[in-house]
XYZ file of C-alpha atoms in Angstrom:
271
model
C -67.903 -134.894 126.281
C -68.353 -133.137 129.401
C -71.431 -133.134 132.355
C -70.812 -128.856 133.507
C -72.592 -129.050 136.244
C -72.776 -124.499 137.004
C -73.864 -123.481 140.440
C -75.018 -119.923 141.085
C -77.445 -119.231 138.729
C -80.333 -117.592 140.398
C -77.310 -114.903 141.894
C -78.060 -112.171 139.198
C -74.876 -111.554 138.638
C -70.872 -112.778 139.837
C -72.793 -116.011 138.954
C -71.482 -119.804 138.633
C -71.128 -119.667 134.866
C -69.443 -116.173 134.972
C -67.095 -117.391 137.632
C -65.637 -121.008 136.307
C -65.390 -119.261 132.378
C -63.195 -116.310 133.720
C -61.451 -119.705 136.008
C -60.755 -121.015 132.643
C -63.254 -123.989 132.701
C -63.006 -124.604 129.151
C -59.072 -124.411 129.474
C -59.033 -127.124 131.648
C -61.970 -129.230 129.585
C -61.525 -128.377 126.507
C -65.037 -127.943 124.290
C -65.776 -127.134 120.804
C -69.108 -126.003 121.704
C -71.969 -125.963 124.749
C -75.551 -126.955 125.125
C -77.897 -126.265 127.901
C -81.284 -127.540 128.967
C -84.181 -125.200 130.594
C -87.783 -125.613 132.073
C -90.967 -124.054 130.738
C -94.203 -124.060 132.073
C -96.873 -122.949 130.253
C -96.097 -125.609 126.921
C -96.789 -128.909 127.029
C -95.552 -131.265 127.983
C -92.881 -133.123 125.458
C -92.580 -130.084 123.078
C -88.947 -128.461 122.225
C -88.447 -124.649 121.942
C -85.920 -123.010 120.912
C -84.791 -119.542 118.957
C -80.884 -118.930 116.779
C -78.731 -115.901 117.704
C -80.378 -113.687 120.665
C -82.737 -115.792 123.271
C -82.956 -114.989 126.101
C -82.521 -111.284 127.630
C -79.224 -109.319 129.443
C -80.483 -108.722 133.622
C -78.981 -105.895 135.264
C -79.672 -105.304 139.247
C -79.874 -101.831 141.151
C -80.112 -101.310 145.034
C -81.373 -98.446 146.405
C -82.067 -97.023 149.799
C -83.498 -93.327 150.294
C -82.636 -91.378 153.143
C -84.418 -88.959 155.159
C -85.936 -88.157 159.148
C -87.888 -90.755 160.709
C -90.131 -89.630 163.548
C -93.563 -90.274 164.725
C -95.926 -90.660 162.070
C -98.602 -88.212 164.201
C -96.238 -85.496 163.010
C -95.049 -86.403 160.316
C -94.242 -82.069 159.482
C -91.042 -82.684 161.580
C -89.958 -85.835 160.009
C -89.343 -86.015 156.117
C -90.339 -89.509 154.703
C -88.657 -91.929 153.067
C -91.663 -94.404 152.339
C -93.306 -91.678 150.568
C -90.653 -91.272 148.384
C -90.056 -94.644 148.086
C -93.732 -94.443 146.312
C -93.383 -91.637 143.798
C -90.361 -93.341 142.495
C -91.823 -96.778 142.121
C -94.638 -95.083 140.214
C -92.255 -92.261 138.158
C -90.362 -95.707 137.084
C -93.177 -96.916 135.251
C -93.045 -93.982 133.105
C -89.474 -95.687 131.322
C -90.580 -98.594 129.385
C -93.828 -96.650 128.554
C -92.451 -93.653 127.460
C -88.476 -94.203 127.103
C -88.314 -97.033 125.538
C -88.655 -97.395 121.385
C -92.053 -99.192 120.726
C -90.428 -101.847 119.122
C -87.894 -102.865 121.422
C -87.984 -104.799 124.110
C -87.463 -103.435 127.940
C -88.683 -105.303 131.405
C -88.240 -103.062 134.928
C -89.321 -105.074 137.835
C -89.679 -103.558 141.562
C -89.154 -107.130 143.289
C -88.634 -105.577 146.689
C -89.216 -103.260 148.501
C -88.648 -102.814 152.529
C -88.528 -99.786 155.246
C -90.310 -99.694 159.109
C -90.910 -102.582 162.026
C -93.473 -100.393 163.299
C -96.792 -97.970 162.266
C -96.521 -95.198 165.052
C -93.434 -94.820 162.963
C -92.049 -92.950 160.212
C -88.848 -95.284 159.321
C -86.091 -92.943 158.560
C -84.556 -95.487 155.258
C -86.514 -97.153 152.579
C -84.689 -100.051 150.354
C -85.947 -100.801 146.736
C -84.431 -103.349 144.750
C -85.092 -103.330 141.285
C -84.661 -106.024 138.491
C -84.381 -104.797 134.550
C -84.386 -106.832 130.956
C -83.157 -106.267 127.666
C -81.956 -106.993 124.388
C -80.186 -103.923 123.361
C -77.253 -102.312 124.661
C -78.625 -98.933 123.490
C -81.992 -99.495 125.299
C -79.454 -101.311 128.625
C -77.564 -97.702 128.596
C -81.356 -95.888 128.996
C -82.735 -97.586 131.548
C -79.703 -97.374 133.374
C -79.647 -93.018 132.948
C -83.423 -92.822 133.069
C -83.763 -94.353 136.388
C -80.434 -93.097 137.806
C -82.115 -89.944 137.205
C -85.418 -90.503 138.408
C -84.642 -92.189 141.411
C -82.613 -88.960 142.076
C -85.024 -86.552 141.456
C -87.678 -87.514 142.575
C -85.337 -88.275 146.381
C -84.293 -84.539 146.082
C -88.040 -82.742 145.078
C -89.146 -84.728 148.793
C -85.598 -83.215 150.631
C -84.788 -86.938 150.655
C -81.674 -88.454 149.587
C -81.174 -91.565 147.249
C -77.954 -94.034 147.363
C -78.030 -96.022 143.695
C -76.060 -99.455 143.641
C -76.082 -100.562 140.033
C -74.751 -103.874 139.063
C -74.763 -104.848 135.430
C -75.533 -108.676 135.189
C -75.812 -111.327 133.259
C -75.605 -110.977 129.311
C -78.267 -111.865 126.225
C -78.004 -115.392 125.605
C -77.211 -116.341 122.022
C -77.347 -119.244 120.269
C -75.625 -119.690 117.430
C -76.272 -120.861 114.565
C -74.991 -124.542 113.261
C -75.726 -125.789 116.839
C -79.033 -124.621 117.141
C -79.848 -126.115 113.917
C -78.739 -129.961 114.744
C -80.625 -129.425 118.614
C -83.804 -128.562 116.142
C -82.511 -131.555 114.154
C -82.325 -134.051 117.344
C -85.698 -132.378 119.128
C -87.610 -133.291 115.577
C -85.636 -137.299 115.749
C -87.429 -137.564 119.407
C -90.603 -135.763 119.437
C -91.598 -134.768 115.754
C -91.403 -131.273 113.964
C -95.040 -130.729 115.064
C -93.168 -130.574 118.832
C -90.497 -128.152 117.978
C -90.211 -124.949 117.981
C -87.775 -123.388 116.341
C -88.657 -120.009 116.533
C -89.834 -119.224 119.754
C -90.541 -115.756 120.996
C -87.505 -114.445 122.799
C -87.888 -114.783 126.302
C -87.128 -111.689 128.803
C -85.996 -114.002 131.360
C -82.221 -114.205 131.929
C -79.431 -116.787 131.816
C -76.242 -117.186 133.375
C -74.945 -119.806 130.505
C -74.896 -116.891 128.352
C -71.143 -116.635 129.538
C -70.131 -119.978 128.137
C -71.772 -119.056 125.039
C -69.864 -116.230 124.612
C -66.827 -118.739 124.899
C -67.859 -121.198 123.313
C -70.604 -121.571 120.295
C -73.527 -123.449 121.732
C -77.141 -123.459 122.128
C -80.217 -123.634 124.902
C -83.631 -125.483 124.619
C -86.593 -125.398 126.544
C -88.202 -127.586 127.383
C -92.582 -127.166 128.238
C -93.288 -128.427 131.839
C -96.723 -128.624 131.271
C -100.410 -126.129 130.642
C -102.549 -126.211 133.526
C -102.227 -127.008 136.036
C -98.244 -126.363 135.427
C -98.988 -122.975 134.055
C -100.853 -121.636 136.630
C -97.272 -122.153 138.851
C -94.796 -120.722 136.580
C -91.156 -120.216 137.294
C -89.892 -118.390 140.775
C -93.712 -119.422 141.948
C -93.436 -121.191 145.463
C -96.686 -123.624 143.403
C -94.246 -124.525 140.643
C -94.628 -128.603 140.240
C -91.610 -129.903 137.613
C -93.356 -132.244 135.581
C -91.374 -135.831 136.889
C -92.077 -136.874 132.753
C -88.959 -134.739 131.085
C -87.291 -136.641 132.898
C -87.511 -139.465 130.323
C -87.419 -137.292 127.548
C -85.007 -134.905 128.953
C -82.126 -137.916 129.097
C -83.545 -139.038 124.939
C -82.322 -135.218 124.260
C -78.763 -135.240 125.567
C -78.694 -139.178 124.886
C -79.142 -138.413 120.858
C -77.200 -134.637 120.782
C -74.779 -136.479 122.138
C -74.840 -139.311 119.752
C -75.440 -136.640 116.484
C -72.955 -134.586 118.426
C -70.378 -137.682 117.912
C -71.542 -138.744 114.499
C -69.354 -137.499 110.952
C -72.441 -136.100 109.813
C -73.141 -133.482 112.521
C -72.597 -129.256 111.594
C -70.967 -128.864 114.796
C -67.722 -130.173 116.552
C -69.425 -131.237 119.807
C-alpha cells in the first residue's frame, strides 16, 4: 500500500497528478489500483457517494486578451473600446451551451475572470477574460473550443478590435472502474449502512486531476458528505467554506476498512 500526496490539484492544467504520473509515479511505487476521496458540501455528514464509469467532467481553460485603442472616456469616438468588446463576447458565449450543445449532453462555460482598466475616466487599451469549460464527451469538448474561438474572433472583429486566444486543455474525465467501485461501495455500506451510500450519484461538472491516475491504473473516487445547512450554503471554492471535522473520523475509518478489504483474498480488486 502507498499513500499518495497529490500537489497542485487546483491548477486546472499541468497539475500535480499529471506530472507525477508522467514522471513515473507508478514505476517507483507500483500500484494495482488507486483510490481517492473528495469532500462534498450539501450532502449530510455520514453519507458516502460515488458512481461507476464517468463521474466528474473534463475541464479546459481559455485566456483571452481583447485589444483596442484606449483613450479619454469623454471622447469615446476616438477609441476602440475593448470593454464593450469583452461585454459583447461574454453575452454571446451564453448562447453556446443553450443553442449549440444538444439538450441531452452536459456542458458548462463560465467566465471567472474579467480584468480591464484602473481609472473611471480612461478607456483601457485591453481587457482580459478567463474562461473555464466542463464537458464529458470528446465531441462536445471540441465543439466548445470551436464555438468559443469563433465567437471571440468574430465579436472582436465586428467592433474593430483584435483578440488573442490561449486555449489550454485541462483535466480528463474522471472514470471509476467497475470492480474498484463495487469494492468501494461495499466498504462504504459496511461503515455507514446502505441507506447512507449513494452508488449512482449524478454526474458532477467539477474536475479532478485524479483522472490522470485513473487513466494509468483502475480505481475509484468517492465523495464524503460535508453536511447540509449551514455547510450547504458554503460550497467548495467559496470563501466561507467550512470543513466538517466530523469527517475526520469517518474518513479515517473508510481508509482503514478499504485497506483491510483490499488485502483480503475476497476482494475483487488487487490493491
